[in-house]
GROMACS .gro file of C-alpha atoms in nm:
model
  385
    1UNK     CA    1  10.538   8.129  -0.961
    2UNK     CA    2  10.761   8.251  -0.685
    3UNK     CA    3  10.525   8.427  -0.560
    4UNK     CA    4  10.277   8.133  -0.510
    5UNK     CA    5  10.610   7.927  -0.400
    6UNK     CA    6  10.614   8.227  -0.130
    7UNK     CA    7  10.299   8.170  -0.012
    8UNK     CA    8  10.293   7.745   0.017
    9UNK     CA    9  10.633   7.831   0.180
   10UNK     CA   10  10.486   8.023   0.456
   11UNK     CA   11  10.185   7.799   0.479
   12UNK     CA   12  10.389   7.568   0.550
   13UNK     CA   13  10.594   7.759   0.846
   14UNK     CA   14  10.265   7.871   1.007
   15UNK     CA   15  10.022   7.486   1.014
   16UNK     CA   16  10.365   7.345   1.179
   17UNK     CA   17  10.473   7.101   0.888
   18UNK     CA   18  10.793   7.229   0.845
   19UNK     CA   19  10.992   7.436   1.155
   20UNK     CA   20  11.244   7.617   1.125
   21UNK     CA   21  11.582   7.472   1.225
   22UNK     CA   22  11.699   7.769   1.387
   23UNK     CA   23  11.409   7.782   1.629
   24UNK     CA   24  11.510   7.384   1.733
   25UNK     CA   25  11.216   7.273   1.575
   26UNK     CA   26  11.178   6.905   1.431
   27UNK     CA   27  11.005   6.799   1.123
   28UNK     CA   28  10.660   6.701   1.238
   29UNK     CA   29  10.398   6.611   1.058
   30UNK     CA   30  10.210   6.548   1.361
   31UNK     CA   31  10.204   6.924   1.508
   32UNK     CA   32  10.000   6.985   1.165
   33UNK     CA   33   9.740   7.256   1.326
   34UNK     CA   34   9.621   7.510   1.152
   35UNK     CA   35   9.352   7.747   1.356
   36UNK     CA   36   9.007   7.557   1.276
   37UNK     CA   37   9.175   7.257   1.455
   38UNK     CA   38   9.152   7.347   1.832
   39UNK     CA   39   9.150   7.012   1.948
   40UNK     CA   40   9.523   6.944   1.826
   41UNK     CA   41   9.608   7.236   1.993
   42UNK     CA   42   9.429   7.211   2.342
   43UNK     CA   43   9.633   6.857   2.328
   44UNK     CA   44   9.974   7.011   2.243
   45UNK     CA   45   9.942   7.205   2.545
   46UNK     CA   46   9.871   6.961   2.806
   47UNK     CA   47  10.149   6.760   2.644
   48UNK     CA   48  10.393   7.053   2.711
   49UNK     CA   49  10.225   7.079   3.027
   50UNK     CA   50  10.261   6.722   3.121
   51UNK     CA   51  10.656   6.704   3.001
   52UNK     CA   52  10.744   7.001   3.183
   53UNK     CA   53  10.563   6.887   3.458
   54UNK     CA   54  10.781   6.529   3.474
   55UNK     CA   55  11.043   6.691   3.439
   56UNK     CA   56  11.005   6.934   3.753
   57UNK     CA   57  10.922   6.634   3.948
   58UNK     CA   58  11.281   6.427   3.760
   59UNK     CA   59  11.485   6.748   3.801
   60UNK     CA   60  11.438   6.755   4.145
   61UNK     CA   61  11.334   6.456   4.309
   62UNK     CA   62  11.600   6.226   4.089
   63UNK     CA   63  11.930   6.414   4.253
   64UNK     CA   64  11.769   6.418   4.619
   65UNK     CA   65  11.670   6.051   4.622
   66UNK     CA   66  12.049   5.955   4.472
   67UNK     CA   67  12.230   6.207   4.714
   68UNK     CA   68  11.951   5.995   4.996
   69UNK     CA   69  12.114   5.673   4.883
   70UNK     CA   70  12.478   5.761   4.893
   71UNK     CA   71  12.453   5.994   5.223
   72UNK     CA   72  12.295   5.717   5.395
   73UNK     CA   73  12.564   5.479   5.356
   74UNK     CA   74  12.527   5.370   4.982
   75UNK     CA   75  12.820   5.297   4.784
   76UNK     CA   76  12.746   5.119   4.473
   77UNK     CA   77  12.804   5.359   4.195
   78UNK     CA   78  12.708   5.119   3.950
   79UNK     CA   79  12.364   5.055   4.148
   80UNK     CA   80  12.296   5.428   4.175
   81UNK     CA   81  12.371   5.438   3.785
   82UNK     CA   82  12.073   5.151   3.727
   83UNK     CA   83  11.864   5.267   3.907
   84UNK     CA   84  11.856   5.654   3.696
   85UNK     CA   85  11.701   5.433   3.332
   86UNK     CA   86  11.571   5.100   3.566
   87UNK     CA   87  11.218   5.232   3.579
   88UNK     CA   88  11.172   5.232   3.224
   89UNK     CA   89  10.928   4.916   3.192
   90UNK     CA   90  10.671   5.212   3.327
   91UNK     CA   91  10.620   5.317   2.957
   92UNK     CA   92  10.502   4.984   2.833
   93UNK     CA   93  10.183   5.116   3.015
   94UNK     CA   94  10.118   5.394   2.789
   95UNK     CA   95  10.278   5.236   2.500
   96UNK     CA   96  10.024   4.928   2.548
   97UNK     CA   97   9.746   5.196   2.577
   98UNK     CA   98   9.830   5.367   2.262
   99UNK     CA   99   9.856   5.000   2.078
  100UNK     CA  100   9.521   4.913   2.134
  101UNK     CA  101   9.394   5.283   2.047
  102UNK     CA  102   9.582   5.235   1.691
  103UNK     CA  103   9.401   4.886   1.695
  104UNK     CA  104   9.094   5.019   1.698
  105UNK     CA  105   9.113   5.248   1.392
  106UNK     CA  106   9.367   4.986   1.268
  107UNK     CA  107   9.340   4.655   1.306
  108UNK     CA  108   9.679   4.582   1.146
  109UNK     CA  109   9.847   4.818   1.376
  110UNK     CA  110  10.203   4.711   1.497
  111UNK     CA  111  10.288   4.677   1.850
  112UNK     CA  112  10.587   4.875   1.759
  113UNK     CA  113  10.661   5.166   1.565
  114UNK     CA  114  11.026   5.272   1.519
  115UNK     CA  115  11.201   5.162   1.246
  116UNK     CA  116  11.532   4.951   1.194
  117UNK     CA  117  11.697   5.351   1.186
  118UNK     CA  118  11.555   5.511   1.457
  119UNK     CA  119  11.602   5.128   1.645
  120UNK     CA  120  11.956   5.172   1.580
  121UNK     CA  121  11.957   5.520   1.707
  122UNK     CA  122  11.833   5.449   2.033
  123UNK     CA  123  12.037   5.155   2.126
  124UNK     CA  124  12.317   5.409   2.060
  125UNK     CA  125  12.174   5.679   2.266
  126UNK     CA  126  12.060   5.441   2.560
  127UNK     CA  127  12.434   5.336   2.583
  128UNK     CA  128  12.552   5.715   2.587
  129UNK     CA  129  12.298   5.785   2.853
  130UNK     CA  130  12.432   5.481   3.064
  131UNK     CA  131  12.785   5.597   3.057
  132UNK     CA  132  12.635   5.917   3.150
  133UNK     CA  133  12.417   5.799   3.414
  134UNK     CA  134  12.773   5.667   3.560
  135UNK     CA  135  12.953   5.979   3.553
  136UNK     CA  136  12.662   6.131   3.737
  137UNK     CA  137  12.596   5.874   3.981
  138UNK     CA  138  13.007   5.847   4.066
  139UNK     CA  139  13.032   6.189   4.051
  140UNK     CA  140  12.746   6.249   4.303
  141UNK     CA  141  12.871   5.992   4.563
  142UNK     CA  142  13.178   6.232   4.613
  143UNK     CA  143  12.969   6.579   4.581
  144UNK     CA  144  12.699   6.771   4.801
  145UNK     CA  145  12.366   6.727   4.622
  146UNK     CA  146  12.354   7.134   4.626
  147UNK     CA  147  12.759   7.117   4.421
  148UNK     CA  148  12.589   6.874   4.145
  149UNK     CA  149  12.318   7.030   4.067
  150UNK     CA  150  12.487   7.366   4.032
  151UNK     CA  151  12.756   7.188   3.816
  152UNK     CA  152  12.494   7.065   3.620
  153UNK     CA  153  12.311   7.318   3.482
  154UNK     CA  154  12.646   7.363   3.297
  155UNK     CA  155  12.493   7.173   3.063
  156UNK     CA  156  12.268   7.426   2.894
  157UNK     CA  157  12.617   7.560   2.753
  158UNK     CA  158  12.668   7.222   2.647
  159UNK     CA  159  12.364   7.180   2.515
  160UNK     CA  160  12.399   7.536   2.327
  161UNK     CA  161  12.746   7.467   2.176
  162UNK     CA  162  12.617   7.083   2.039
  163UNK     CA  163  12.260   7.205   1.959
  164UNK     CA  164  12.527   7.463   1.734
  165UNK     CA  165  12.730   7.147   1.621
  166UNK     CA  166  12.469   6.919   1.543
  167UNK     CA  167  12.107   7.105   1.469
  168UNK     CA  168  12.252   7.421   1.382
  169UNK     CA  169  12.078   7.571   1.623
  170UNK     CA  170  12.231   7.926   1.611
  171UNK     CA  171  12.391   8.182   1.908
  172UNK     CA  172  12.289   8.439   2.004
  173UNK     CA  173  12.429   8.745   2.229
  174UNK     CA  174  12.236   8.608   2.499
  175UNK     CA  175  12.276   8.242   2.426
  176UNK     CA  176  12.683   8.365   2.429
  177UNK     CA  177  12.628   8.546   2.758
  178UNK     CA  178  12.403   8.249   2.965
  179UNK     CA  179  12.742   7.987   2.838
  180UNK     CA  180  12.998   8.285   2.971
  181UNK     CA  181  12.830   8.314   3.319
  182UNK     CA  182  12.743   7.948   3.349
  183UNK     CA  183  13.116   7.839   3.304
  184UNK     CA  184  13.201   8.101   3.546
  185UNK     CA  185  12.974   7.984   3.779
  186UNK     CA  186  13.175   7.619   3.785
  187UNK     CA  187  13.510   7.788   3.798
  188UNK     CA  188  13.332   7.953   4.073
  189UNK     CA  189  13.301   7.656   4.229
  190UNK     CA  190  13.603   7.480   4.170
  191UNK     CA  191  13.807   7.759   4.317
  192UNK     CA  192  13.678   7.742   4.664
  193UNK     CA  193  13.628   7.353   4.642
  194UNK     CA  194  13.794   7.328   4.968
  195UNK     CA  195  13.488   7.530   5.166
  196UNK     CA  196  13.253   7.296   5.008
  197UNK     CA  197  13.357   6.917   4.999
  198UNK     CA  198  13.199   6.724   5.306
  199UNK     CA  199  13.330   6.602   5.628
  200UNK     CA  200  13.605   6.333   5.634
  201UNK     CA  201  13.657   6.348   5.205
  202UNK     CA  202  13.980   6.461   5.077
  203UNK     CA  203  14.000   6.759   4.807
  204UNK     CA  204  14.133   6.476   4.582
  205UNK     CA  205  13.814   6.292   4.607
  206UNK     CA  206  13.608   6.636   4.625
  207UNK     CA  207  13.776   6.735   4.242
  208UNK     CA  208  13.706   6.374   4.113
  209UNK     CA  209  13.311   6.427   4.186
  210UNK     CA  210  13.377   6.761   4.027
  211UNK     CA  211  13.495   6.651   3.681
  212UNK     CA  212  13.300   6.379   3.636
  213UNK     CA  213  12.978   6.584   3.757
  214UNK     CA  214  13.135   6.846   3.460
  215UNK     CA  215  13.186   6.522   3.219
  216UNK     CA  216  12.836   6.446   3.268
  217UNK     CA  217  12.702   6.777   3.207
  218UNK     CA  218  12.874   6.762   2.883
  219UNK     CA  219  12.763   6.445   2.757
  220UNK     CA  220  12.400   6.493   2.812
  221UNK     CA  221  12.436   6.805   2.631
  222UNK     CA  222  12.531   6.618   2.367
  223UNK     CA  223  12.317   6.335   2.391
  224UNK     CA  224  11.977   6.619   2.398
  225UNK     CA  225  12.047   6.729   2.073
  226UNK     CA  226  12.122   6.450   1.924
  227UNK     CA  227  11.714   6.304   2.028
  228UNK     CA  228  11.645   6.597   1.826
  229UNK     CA  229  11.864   6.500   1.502
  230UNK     CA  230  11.720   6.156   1.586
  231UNK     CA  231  11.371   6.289   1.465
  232UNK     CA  232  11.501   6.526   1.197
  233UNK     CA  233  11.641   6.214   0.986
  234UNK     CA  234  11.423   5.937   1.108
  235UNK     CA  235  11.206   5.996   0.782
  236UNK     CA  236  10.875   5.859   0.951
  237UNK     CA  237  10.619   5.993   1.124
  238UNK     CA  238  10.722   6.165   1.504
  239UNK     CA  239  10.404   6.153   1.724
  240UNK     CA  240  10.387   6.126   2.126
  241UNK     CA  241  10.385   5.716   2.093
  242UNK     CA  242  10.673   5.677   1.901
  243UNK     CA  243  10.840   5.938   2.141
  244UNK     CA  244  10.766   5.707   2.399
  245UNK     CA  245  10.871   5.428   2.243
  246UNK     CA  246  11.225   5.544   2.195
  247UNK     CA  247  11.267   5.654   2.514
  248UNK     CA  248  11.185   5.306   2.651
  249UNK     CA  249  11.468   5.168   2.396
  250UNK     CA  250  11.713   5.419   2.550
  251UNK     CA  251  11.588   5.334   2.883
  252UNK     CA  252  11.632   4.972   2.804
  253UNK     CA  253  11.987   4.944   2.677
  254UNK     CA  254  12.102   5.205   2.967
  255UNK     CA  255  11.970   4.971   3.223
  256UNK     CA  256  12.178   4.739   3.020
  257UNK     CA  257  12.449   4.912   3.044
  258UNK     CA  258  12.478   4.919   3.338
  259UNK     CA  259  12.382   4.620   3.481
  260UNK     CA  260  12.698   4.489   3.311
  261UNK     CA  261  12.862   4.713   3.533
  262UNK     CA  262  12.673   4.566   3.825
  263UNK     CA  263  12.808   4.242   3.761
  264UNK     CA  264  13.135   4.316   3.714
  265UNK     CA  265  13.174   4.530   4.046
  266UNK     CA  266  12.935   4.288   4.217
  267UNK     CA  267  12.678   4.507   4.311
  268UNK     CA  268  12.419   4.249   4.331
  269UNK     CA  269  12.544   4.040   4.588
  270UNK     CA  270  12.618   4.339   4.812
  271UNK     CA  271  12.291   4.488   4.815
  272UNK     CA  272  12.168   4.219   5.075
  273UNK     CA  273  12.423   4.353   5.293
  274UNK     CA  274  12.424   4.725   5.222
  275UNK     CA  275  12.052   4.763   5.308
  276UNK     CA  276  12.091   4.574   5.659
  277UNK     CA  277  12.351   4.852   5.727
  278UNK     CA  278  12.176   5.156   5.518
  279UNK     CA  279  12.128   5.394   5.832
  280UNK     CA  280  11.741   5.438   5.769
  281UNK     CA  281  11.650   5.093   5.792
  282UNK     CA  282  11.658   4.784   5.553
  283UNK     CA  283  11.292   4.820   5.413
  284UNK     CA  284  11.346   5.169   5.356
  285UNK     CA  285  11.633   5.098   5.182
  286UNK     CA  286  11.447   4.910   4.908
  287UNK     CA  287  11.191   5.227   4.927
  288UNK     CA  288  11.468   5.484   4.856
  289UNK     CA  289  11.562   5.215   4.517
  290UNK     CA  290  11.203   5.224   4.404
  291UNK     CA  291  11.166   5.606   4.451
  292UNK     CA  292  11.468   5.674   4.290
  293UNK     CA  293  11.383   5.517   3.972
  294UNK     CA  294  11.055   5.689   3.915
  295UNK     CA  295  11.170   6.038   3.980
  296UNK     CA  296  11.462   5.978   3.742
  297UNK     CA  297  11.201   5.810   3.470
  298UNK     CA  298  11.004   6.100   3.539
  299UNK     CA  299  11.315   6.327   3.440
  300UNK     CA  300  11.365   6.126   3.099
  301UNK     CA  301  11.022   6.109   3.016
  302UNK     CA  302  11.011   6.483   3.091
  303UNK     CA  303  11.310   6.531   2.861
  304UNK     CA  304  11.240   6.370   2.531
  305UNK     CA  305  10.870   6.478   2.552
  306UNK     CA  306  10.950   6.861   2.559
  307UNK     CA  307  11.234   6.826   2.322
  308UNK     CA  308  10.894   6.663   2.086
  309UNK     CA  309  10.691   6.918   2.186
  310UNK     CA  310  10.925   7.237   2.214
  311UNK     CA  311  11.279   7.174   2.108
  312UNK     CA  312  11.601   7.091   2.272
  313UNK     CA  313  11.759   7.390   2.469
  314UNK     CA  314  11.406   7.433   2.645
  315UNK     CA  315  11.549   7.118   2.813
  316UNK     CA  316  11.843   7.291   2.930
  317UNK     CA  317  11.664   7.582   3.039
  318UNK     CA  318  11.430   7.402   3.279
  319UNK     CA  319  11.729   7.194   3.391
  320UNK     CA  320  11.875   7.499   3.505
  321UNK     CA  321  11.559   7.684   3.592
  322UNK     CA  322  11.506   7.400   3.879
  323UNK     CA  323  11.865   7.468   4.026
  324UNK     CA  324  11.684   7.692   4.337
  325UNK     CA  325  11.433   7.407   4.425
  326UNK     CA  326  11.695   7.143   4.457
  327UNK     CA  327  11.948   7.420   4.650
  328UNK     CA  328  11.679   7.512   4.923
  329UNK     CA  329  11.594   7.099   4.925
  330UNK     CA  330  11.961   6.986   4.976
  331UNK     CA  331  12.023   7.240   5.229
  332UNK     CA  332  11.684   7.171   5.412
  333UNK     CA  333  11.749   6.755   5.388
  334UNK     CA  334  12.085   6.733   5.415
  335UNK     CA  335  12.206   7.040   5.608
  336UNK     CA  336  12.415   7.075   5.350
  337UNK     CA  337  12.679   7.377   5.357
  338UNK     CA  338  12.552   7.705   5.141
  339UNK     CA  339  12.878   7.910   5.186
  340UNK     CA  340  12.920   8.239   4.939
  341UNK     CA  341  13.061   8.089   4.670
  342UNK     CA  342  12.766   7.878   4.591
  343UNK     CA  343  12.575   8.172   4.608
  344UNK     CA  344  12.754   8.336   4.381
  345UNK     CA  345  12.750   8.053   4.166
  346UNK     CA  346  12.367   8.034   4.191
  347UNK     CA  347  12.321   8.369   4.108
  348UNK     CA  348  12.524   8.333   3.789
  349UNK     CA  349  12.347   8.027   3.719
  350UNK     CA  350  12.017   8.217   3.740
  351UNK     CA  351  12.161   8.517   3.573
  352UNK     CA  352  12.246   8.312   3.261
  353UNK     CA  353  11.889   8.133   3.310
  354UNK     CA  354  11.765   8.444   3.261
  355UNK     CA  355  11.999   8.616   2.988
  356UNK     CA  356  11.874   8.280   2.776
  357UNK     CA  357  11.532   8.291   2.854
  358UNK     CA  358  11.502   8.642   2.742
  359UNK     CA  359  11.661   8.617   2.447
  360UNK     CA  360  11.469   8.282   2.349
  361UNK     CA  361  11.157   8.540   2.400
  362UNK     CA  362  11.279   8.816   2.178
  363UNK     CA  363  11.414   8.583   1.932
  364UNK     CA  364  11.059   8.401   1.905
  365UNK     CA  365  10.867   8.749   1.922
  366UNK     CA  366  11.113   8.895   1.604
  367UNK     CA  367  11.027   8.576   1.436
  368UNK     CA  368  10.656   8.654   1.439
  369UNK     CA  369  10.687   9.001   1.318
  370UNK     CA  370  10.885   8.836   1.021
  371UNK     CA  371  10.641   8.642   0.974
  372UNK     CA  372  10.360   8.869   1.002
  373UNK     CA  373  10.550   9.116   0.716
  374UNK     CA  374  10.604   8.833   0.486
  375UNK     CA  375  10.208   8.735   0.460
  376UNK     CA  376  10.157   9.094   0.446
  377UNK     CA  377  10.378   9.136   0.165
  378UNK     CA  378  10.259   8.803  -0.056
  379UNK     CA  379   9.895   8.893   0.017
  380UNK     CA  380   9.946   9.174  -0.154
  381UNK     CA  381  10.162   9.099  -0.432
  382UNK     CA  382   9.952   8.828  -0.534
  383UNK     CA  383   9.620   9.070  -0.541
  384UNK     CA  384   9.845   9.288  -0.732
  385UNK     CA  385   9.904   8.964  -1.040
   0.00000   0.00000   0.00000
């Protein structure tokens, strides 16, 4: 009997139904594919391909278009803040698309498919992201775009340390190592603050951007894991729809967020006036509003869809992984400084990038010789009963 228990056991592991918590995985009935069903599989992979994808275009284009706003003469925090979840009536596109798919095979299909739990969940996380989206967006309008970003891929520490807390996703020497030179890189940073803050700001305002920018780094590495536990204990089926679906909820009640905020600092009635005065022109004020949203829906989309398809600290990796796109960008649009000590901290950034990376490959690669062994050794116990 154990030895049969052996076997479902490993069945299991290998068609996908069950993944292991330690490699981030998420209870998924949907990534069911077992090697006769190529179709499944060729579709996983352009979904990984399309999330990572999104998120390139999110991870990049979202902190250029915000750093646009505020350089240009933008000063609504709270607006900036909207405008990162705003664009997230964009999904009832595909979600409308998928409906009428499930109506075809089902003509009692719901519209919607979370339930009252996972509901509750999201309305939860979309609040946490809009507090986020705050810290980021205030933080930013004090902080080179170049500073940010570099402060941000602090978060794949975060991430590590919660993904620990909450998912029990566990360290590694070389998860250990990619936090160590990470948090050096921001003390980096914060040292030589002086060399780096922009014309006409004072270092008190320069160290405000900083901590919040930190704040924010910590809180989405927090809130990424917590997607994941989201689909762990939501006790329904997880497929690509229903991904969608939450991240529109999230979307929703961040907008929500704040727009309250709006109100309450009067952002609304000053963005008349702020795009007659926005240095690039009033109609391409409104442009630079629209843009913004869709590169940071792009980055959300792009986040929840590879933690579906992958798991959660491949989020943080590509967040950090897209740290030299948005340097070279920022320095190019902005003529933004790139003094030594964001070199430094770009090359410790990268270092732990890589020191992660690696040891997410050996990790994986040990995993399959495991593997490989145990079928080995319950093929041939059970030829031996």
């Amino acid at each position: 009997m154990d030895v049969e228990k052996a076997k479902q056991d490993l069945e299991n592991q290998t068609r996908g139904k069950t993944m292991s918590i330690e490699s981030g995985g998420v209870v998924e009935p949907t990534r069911d594919t077992t090697s006769g069903n190529s179709n499944k599989s060729r579709l996983m992979v352009f979904l990984i391909g399309l999330n990572v994808l999104l998120s390139a275009l999110g991870n990049t284009g979202g902190p250029l278009m915000s750093r646009l706003y505020f350089h240009k003469g933008g000063k609504r925090e709270w607006l900036s803040a909207f405008l990162e979840t705003a664009g997230f009536p964009i999904l009832l596109l595909p979600m409308y698309l998928s409906y009428r798919s499930r109506r075809r095979r089902n003509p009692t299909a719901s519209f919607f498919l979370s339930t009252p739990k996972v509901l509750l969940a999201c309305v939860i996380l979309g609040i946490l992201t809009g507090v986020d989206d705050y810290l980021y967006a205030y933080g930013l309008s004090f902080l080179p775009a170049s500073t940010s970003s570099l402060l941000i891929s602090t978060q794949l520490g975060f991430t590590a340390f919660f993904a620990f807390l909450v998912v029990r996703q566990r360290f590694t020497s070389f998860s250990l190592n990619a936090v160590a030179l990470l948090t050096v890189g921001a003390v980096v940073l914060g040292l030589h603050g002086s060399s780096d803050r922009p014309s006409g700001q004072s270092n008190g305002d320069y160290y405000k951007g900083f901590f919040l920018t930190l704040g924010c780094a910590a809180l989405y590495g927090l809130i990424l894991p917590l997607i994941e536990l989201t689909y762990k204990k939501a006790n329904q089926e997880i497929t690509y729809s229903l991904v969608v679906e939450m991240q529109l909820v999230m979307g929703a009640f961040a907008t929500l967020f704040c727009a309250i905020g709006m109100i309450f600092a009067k952002d609304f009635q000053a963005i008349p006036d702020e795009a007659k005065n926005f240095e690039l022109g009033e109609v391409r004020y409104y442009v630079v509003l629209v843009w913004c949203s869709i590169f940071w829906q792009f980055f959300f989309v792009g986040t929840v869809g590879v933690i579906f398809c992958v798991h959660t600290l491949l989020t943080g990796i590509l967040i950090a992984g897209f740290i030299p796109i948005t340097e070279v960008l920022s320095v190019i649009c902005f003529n933004e400084k790139f003094g030594s000590n964001k070199a430094i901290a770009l090359a410790l950034s990268l270092w732990g990038l890589a020191s992660y990376s690696y040891g997410d490959y050996f990790e994986t690669k040990q995993k399959k010789k495991e593997a490989a062994l145990r079928a080995k050794i319950l093929e041939e116990c059970s030829r031996n009963n």
